[in-house]
Amino acid sequence: MAPLHLRLFGPLRAHCPETGSETVFSGRTAELLAYLGLFRSRRHARVRLAGVLWADLTDRNARRCLSTTLWRLRSDLEAMLPAGAAVFHAGRHEVAFHPGTAVQLDVAAFEEATLPVAAGTPPATLEAAAAVERVAGGVP
C-alpha cells in the first residue's frame, strides 16, 4: 500500500509520494484527519468522534455531520492514492485507518527525533541537531 504522509505542523496537508498528489485540509475535515492520524493505530467509536467534533449538536446531527465529513475525507484521500487503495475502514460503529494504509506523521517523526532532547541529552552532533531541524521544517 502506498504511504500517506500527514503534515500537522502548519496547514494540515496529506501527501502520497507514490502518486505525487497533495491536498490541504481545513475545518472539521482537517480536525477529523488530525485526530485519526494522531491516534492512527486505534479504532474509534463513531459516537465518540461525533461527540468530540460536534459537541454543540444533538447526537443525531453530530453523527450525520461525522458521516458527511468522513465521506468527504475518504473521497479526497482516495483520490490521491493509487487506484483501488482504501484509506479507512468505516463500519457502523467504528472508524479506523485501513490496516494496509501506511500513515506517516510529521509529529511522530519530530517526537522520535527529539527523544534525546526530551530525555535531557542534547544532540551529540551537528548532524543530529540538523536532523531535528529538518523534521520540524518538514524536510525528510
PDB file of C-alpha atoms in Angstrom:
ATOM      1  CA  MET A   1       0.000   0.000   0.000  1.00  0.00           C
ATOM      2  CA  ALA A   2       1.227   3.471  -0.831  1.00  0.00           C
ATOM      3  CA  PRO A   3       2.299   5.505   2.189  1.00  0.00           C
ATOM      4  CA  LEU A   4       0.251   8.504   3.177  1.00  0.00           C
ATOM      5  CA  HIS A   5       2.215  11.378   4.711  1.00  0.00           C
ATOM      6  CA  LEU A   6       0.308  13.725   7.001  1.00  0.00           C
ATOM      7  CA  ARG A   7       1.768  17.083   7.907  1.00  0.00           C
ATOM      8  CA  LEU A   8       0.178  18.521  11.028  1.00  0.00           C
ATOM      9  CA  PHE A   9       2.706  21.304  11.543  1.00  0.00           C
ATOM     10  CA  GLY A  10       1.291  24.288   9.691  1.00  0.00           C
ATOM     11  CA  PRO A  11      -1.754  23.860   7.453  1.00  0.00           C
ATOM     12  CA  LEU A  12      -2.790  20.207   7.520  1.00  0.00           C
ATOM     13  CA  ARG A  13      -1.616  18.535   4.329  1.00  0.00           C
ATOM     14  CA  ALA A  14      -1.737  14.965   3.082  1.00  0.00           C
ATOM     15  CA  HIS A  15       0.774  13.769   0.519  1.00  0.00           C
ATOM     16  CA  CYS A  16       1.162  10.494  -1.363  1.00  0.00           C
ATOM     17  CA  PRO A  17       4.750  10.130  -2.602  1.00  0.00           C
ATOM     18  CA  GLU A  18       3.763   7.320  -4.978  1.00  0.00           C
ATOM     19  CA  THR A  19       1.356   9.490  -6.974  1.00  0.00           C
ATOM     20  CA  GLY A  20       2.858  12.880  -6.132  1.00  0.00           C
ATOM     21  CA  SER A  21      -0.583  14.127  -5.063  1.00  0.00           C
ATOM     22  CA  GLU A  22      -1.066  16.536  -2.195  1.00  0.00           C
ATOM     23  CA  THR A  23      -4.190  18.007  -0.628  1.00  0.00           C
ATOM     24  CA  VAL A  24      -4.596  20.717   2.003  1.00  0.00           C
ATOM     25  CA  PHE A  25      -7.406  20.242   4.517  1.00  0.00           C
ATOM     26  CA  SER A  26      -9.204  22.747   6.723  1.00  0.00           C
ATOM     27  CA  GLY A  27     -12.137  22.978   9.099  1.00  0.00           C
ATOM     28  CA  ARG A  28     -13.729  19.882  10.579  1.00  0.00           C
ATOM     29  CA  THR A  29     -12.277  17.704   7.838  1.00  0.00           C
ATOM     30  CA  ALA A  30      -8.783  18.704   8.983  1.00  0.00           C
ATOM     31  CA  GLU A  31      -9.734  18.200  12.626  1.00  0.00           C
ATOM     32  CA  LEU A  32     -11.047  14.702  11.938  1.00  0.00           C
ATOM     33  CA  LEU A  33      -7.986  13.760   9.882  1.00  0.00           C
ATOM     34  CA  ALA A  34      -5.626  15.110  12.544  1.00  0.00           C
ATOM     35  CA  TYR A  35      -7.418  13.183  15.288  1.00  0.00           C
ATOM     36  CA  LEU A  36      -7.446   9.948  13.292  1.00  0.00           C
ATOM     37  CA  GLY A  37      -3.813  10.469  12.303  1.00  0.00           C
ATOM     38  CA  LEU A  38      -2.582  11.120  15.825  1.00  0.00           C
ATOM     39  CA  PHE A  39      -4.365   8.003  17.051  1.00  0.00           C
ATOM     40  CA  ARG A  40      -3.860   6.016  13.830  1.00  0.00           C
ATOM     41  CA  SER A  41      -3.355   2.619  15.445  1.00  0.00           C
ATOM     42  CA  ARG A  42      -6.747   2.698  17.200  1.00  0.00           C
ATOM     43  CA  ARG A  43     -10.330   2.041  16.229  1.00  0.00           C
ATOM     44  CA  HIS A  44     -12.611   4.945  17.090  1.00  0.00           C
ATOM     45  CA  ALA A  45     -16.229   4.745  18.125  1.00  0.00           C
ATOM     46  CA  ARG A  46     -18.351   6.887  15.812  1.00  0.00           C
ATOM     47  CA  VAL A  47     -20.370   8.195  18.745  1.00  0.00           C
ATOM     48  CA  ARG A  48     -17.177   9.432  20.433  1.00  0.00           C
ATOM     49  CA  LEU A  49     -15.826  11.099  17.287  1.00  0.00           C
ATOM     50  CA  ALA A  50     -19.170  12.809  16.708  1.00  0.00           C
ATOM     51  CA  GLY A  51     -19.276  13.958  20.321  1.00  0.00           C
ATOM     52  CA  VAL A  52     -15.741  15.325  20.249  1.00  0.00           C
ATOM     53  CA  LEU A  53     -16.065  17.236  16.982  1.00  0.00           C
ATOM     54  CA  TRP A  54     -19.715  18.306  17.170  1.00  0.00           C
ATOM     55  CA  ALA A  55     -20.350  18.597  20.902  1.00  0.00           C
ATOM     56  CA  ASP A  56     -22.743  21.502  20.346  1.00  0.00           C
ATOM     57  CA  LEU A  57     -25.145  19.448  18.189  1.00  0.00           C
ATOM     58  CA  THR A  58     -27.685  16.791  19.024  1.00  0.00           C
ATOM     59  CA  ASP A  59     -26.407  13.229  18.823  1.00  0.00           C
ATOM     60  CA  ARG A  60     -28.295  12.593  15.597  1.00  0.00           C
ATOM     61  CA  ASN A  61     -26.996  15.741  13.889  1.00  0.00           C
ATOM     62  CA  ALA A  62     -23.467  15.114  15.156  1.00  0.00           C
ATOM     63  CA  ARG A  63     -23.497  11.585  13.699  1.00  0.00           C
ATOM     64  CA  ARG A  64     -24.808  12.947  10.398  1.00  0.00           C
ATOM     65  CA  CYS A  65     -22.042  15.565  10.302  1.00  0.00           C
ATOM     66  CA  LEU A  66     -19.461  12.872  11.059  1.00  0.00           C
ATOM     67  CA  SER A  67     -20.741  10.685   8.207  1.00  0.00           C
ATOM     68  CA  THR A  68     -20.611  13.583   5.745  1.00  0.00           C
ATOM     69  CA  THR A  69     -17.148  14.701   6.872  1.00  0.00           C
ATOM     70  CA  LEU A  70     -15.828  11.151   6.791  1.00  0.00           C
ATOM     71  CA  TRP A  71     -17.216  10.671   3.269  1.00  0.00           C
ATOM     72  CA  ARG A  72     -15.570  13.917   2.129  1.00  0.00           C
ATOM     73  CA  LEU A  73     -12.269  13.000   3.787  1.00  0.00           C
ATOM     74  CA  ARG A  74     -12.264   9.495   2.328  1.00  0.00           C
ATOM     75  CA  SER A  75     -13.050  10.831  -1.149  1.00  0.00           C
ATOM     76  CA  ASP A  76     -10.261  13.407  -1.011  1.00  0.00           C
ATOM     77  CA  LEU A  77      -7.666  10.960   0.310  1.00  0.00           C
ATOM     78  CA  GLU A  78      -8.560   8.095  -2.012  1.00  0.00           C
ATOM     79  CA  ALA A  79      -8.315  10.472  -4.986  1.00  0.00           C
ATOM     80  CA  MET A  80      -4.656  10.999  -4.024  1.00  0.00           C
ATOM     81  CA  LEU A  81      -3.753   7.325  -3.725  1.00  0.00           C
ATOM     82  CA  PRO A  82      -3.248   4.723  -6.462  1.00  0.00           C
ATOM     83  CA  ALA A  83      -6.470   3.299  -7.912  1.00  0.00           C
ATOM     84  CA  GLY A  84      -8.264   0.873  -5.624  1.00  0.00           C
ATOM     85  CA  ALA A  85      -6.428   1.935  -2.466  1.00  0.00           C
ATOM     86  CA  ALA A  86      -8.617   2.106   0.629  1.00  0.00           C
ATOM     87  CA  VAL A  87      -7.913   4.604   3.392  1.00  0.00           C
ATOM     88  CA  PHE A  88     -10.478   3.921   6.109  1.00  0.00           C
ATOM     89  CA  HIS A  89     -12.454   1.086   7.487  1.00  0.00           C
ATOM     90  CA  ALA A  90     -15.704   2.747   8.466  1.00  0.00           C
ATOM     91  CA  GLY A  91     -18.157   0.344   9.981  1.00  0.00           C
ATOM     92  CA  ARG A  92     -21.491   1.127  11.518  1.00  0.00           C
ATOM     93  CA  HIS A  93     -19.973   1.760  14.955  1.00  0.00           C
ATOM     94  CA  GLU A  94     -16.238   2.294  14.393  1.00  0.00           C
ATOM     95  CA  VAL A  95     -13.785   4.163  12.180  1.00  0.00           C
ATOM     96  CA  ALA A  96     -10.106   3.348  11.696  1.00  0.00           C
ATOM     97  CA  PHE A  97      -7.404   3.641   9.113  1.00  0.00           C
ATOM     98  CA  HIS A  98      -7.416   0.607   6.858  1.00  0.00           C
ATOM     99  CA  PRO A  99      -4.769  -1.847   8.163  1.00  0.00           C
ATOM    100  CA  GLY A 100      -2.898  -1.640   4.853  1.00  0.00           C
ATOM    101  CA  THR A 101      -2.575   2.148   4.941  1.00  0.00           C
ATOM    102  CA  ALA A 102       0.923   3.217   5.957  1.00  0.00           C
ATOM    103  CA  VAL A 103       0.363   6.582   7.651  1.00  0.00           C
ATOM    104  CA  GLN A 104       3.432   8.688   8.403  1.00  0.00           C
ATOM    105  CA  LEU A 105       3.095  11.795  10.565  1.00  0.00           C
ATOM    106  CA  ASP A 106       5.485  14.724  10.814  1.00  0.00           C
ATOM    107  CA  VAL A 107       4.565  15.000  14.500  1.00  0.00           C
ATOM    108  CA  ALA A 108       5.646  11.387  15.141  1.00  0.00           C
ATOM    109  CA  ALA A 109       8.925  11.945  13.258  1.00  0.00           C
ATOM    110  CA  PHE A 110       9.528  15.100  15.302  1.00  0.00           C
ATOM    111  CA  GLU A 111       8.844  13.285  18.582  1.00  0.00           C
ATOM    112  CA  GLU A 112      11.242  10.500  17.608  1.00  0.00           C
ATOM    113  CA  ALA A 113      13.952  12.936  16.525  1.00  0.00           C
ATOM    114  CA  THR A 114      13.656  14.912  19.769  1.00  0.00           C
ATOM    115  CA  LEU A 115      13.554  11.983  22.221  1.00  0.00           C
ATOM    116  CA  PRO A 116      17.190  12.529  23.295  1.00  0.00           C
ATOM    117  CA  VAL A 117      16.488  16.220  23.929  1.00  0.00           C
ATOM    118  CA  ALA A 118      13.328  15.393  25.902  1.00  0.00           C
ATOM    119  CA  ALA A 119      15.389  12.967  27.989  1.00  0.00           C
ATOM    120  CA  GLY A 120      17.837  15.762  28.819  1.00  0.00           C
ATOM    121  CA  THR A 121      20.513  14.700  26.351  1.00  0.00           C
ATOM    122  CA  PRO A 122      21.285  17.301  23.694  1.00  0.00           C
ATOM    123  CA  PRO A 123      22.045  16.103  20.145  1.00  0.00           C
ATOM    124  CA  ALA A 124      25.550  14.657  20.078  1.00  0.00           C
ATOM    125  CA  THR A 125      26.464  16.067  16.703  1.00  0.00           C
ATOM    126  CA  LEU A 126      25.586  18.936  14.441  1.00  0.00           C
ATOM    127  CA  GLU A 127      24.132  16.362  12.032  1.00  0.00           C
ATOM    128  CA  ALA A 128      21.726  15.133  14.719  1.00  0.00           C
ATOM    129  CA  ALA A 129      20.683  18.704  15.510  1.00  0.00           C
ATOM    130  CA  ALA A 130      20.194  19.395  11.790  1.00  0.00           C
ATOM    131  CA  ALA A 131      18.022  16.267  11.517  1.00  0.00           C
ATOM    132  CA  VAL A 132      15.725  17.592  14.254  1.00  0.00           C
ATOM    133  CA  GLU A 133      15.555  20.945  12.480  1.00  0.00           C
ATOM    134  CA  ARG A 134      14.739  19.258   9.153  1.00  0.00           C
ATOM    135  CA  VAL A 135      11.912  17.237  10.691  1.00  0.00           C
ATOM    136  CA  ALA A 136      10.473  20.347  12.334  1.00  0.00           C
ATOM    137  CA  GLY A 137      10.634  22.147   8.993  1.00  0.00           C
ATOM    138  CA  GLY A 138       9.005  19.294   7.100  1.00  0.00           C
ATOM    139  CA  VAL A 139      12.064  18.246   5.126  1.00  0.00           C
ATOM    140  CA  PRO A 140      12.616  14.465   5.010  1.00  0.00           C
TER     141      PRO A 140
END
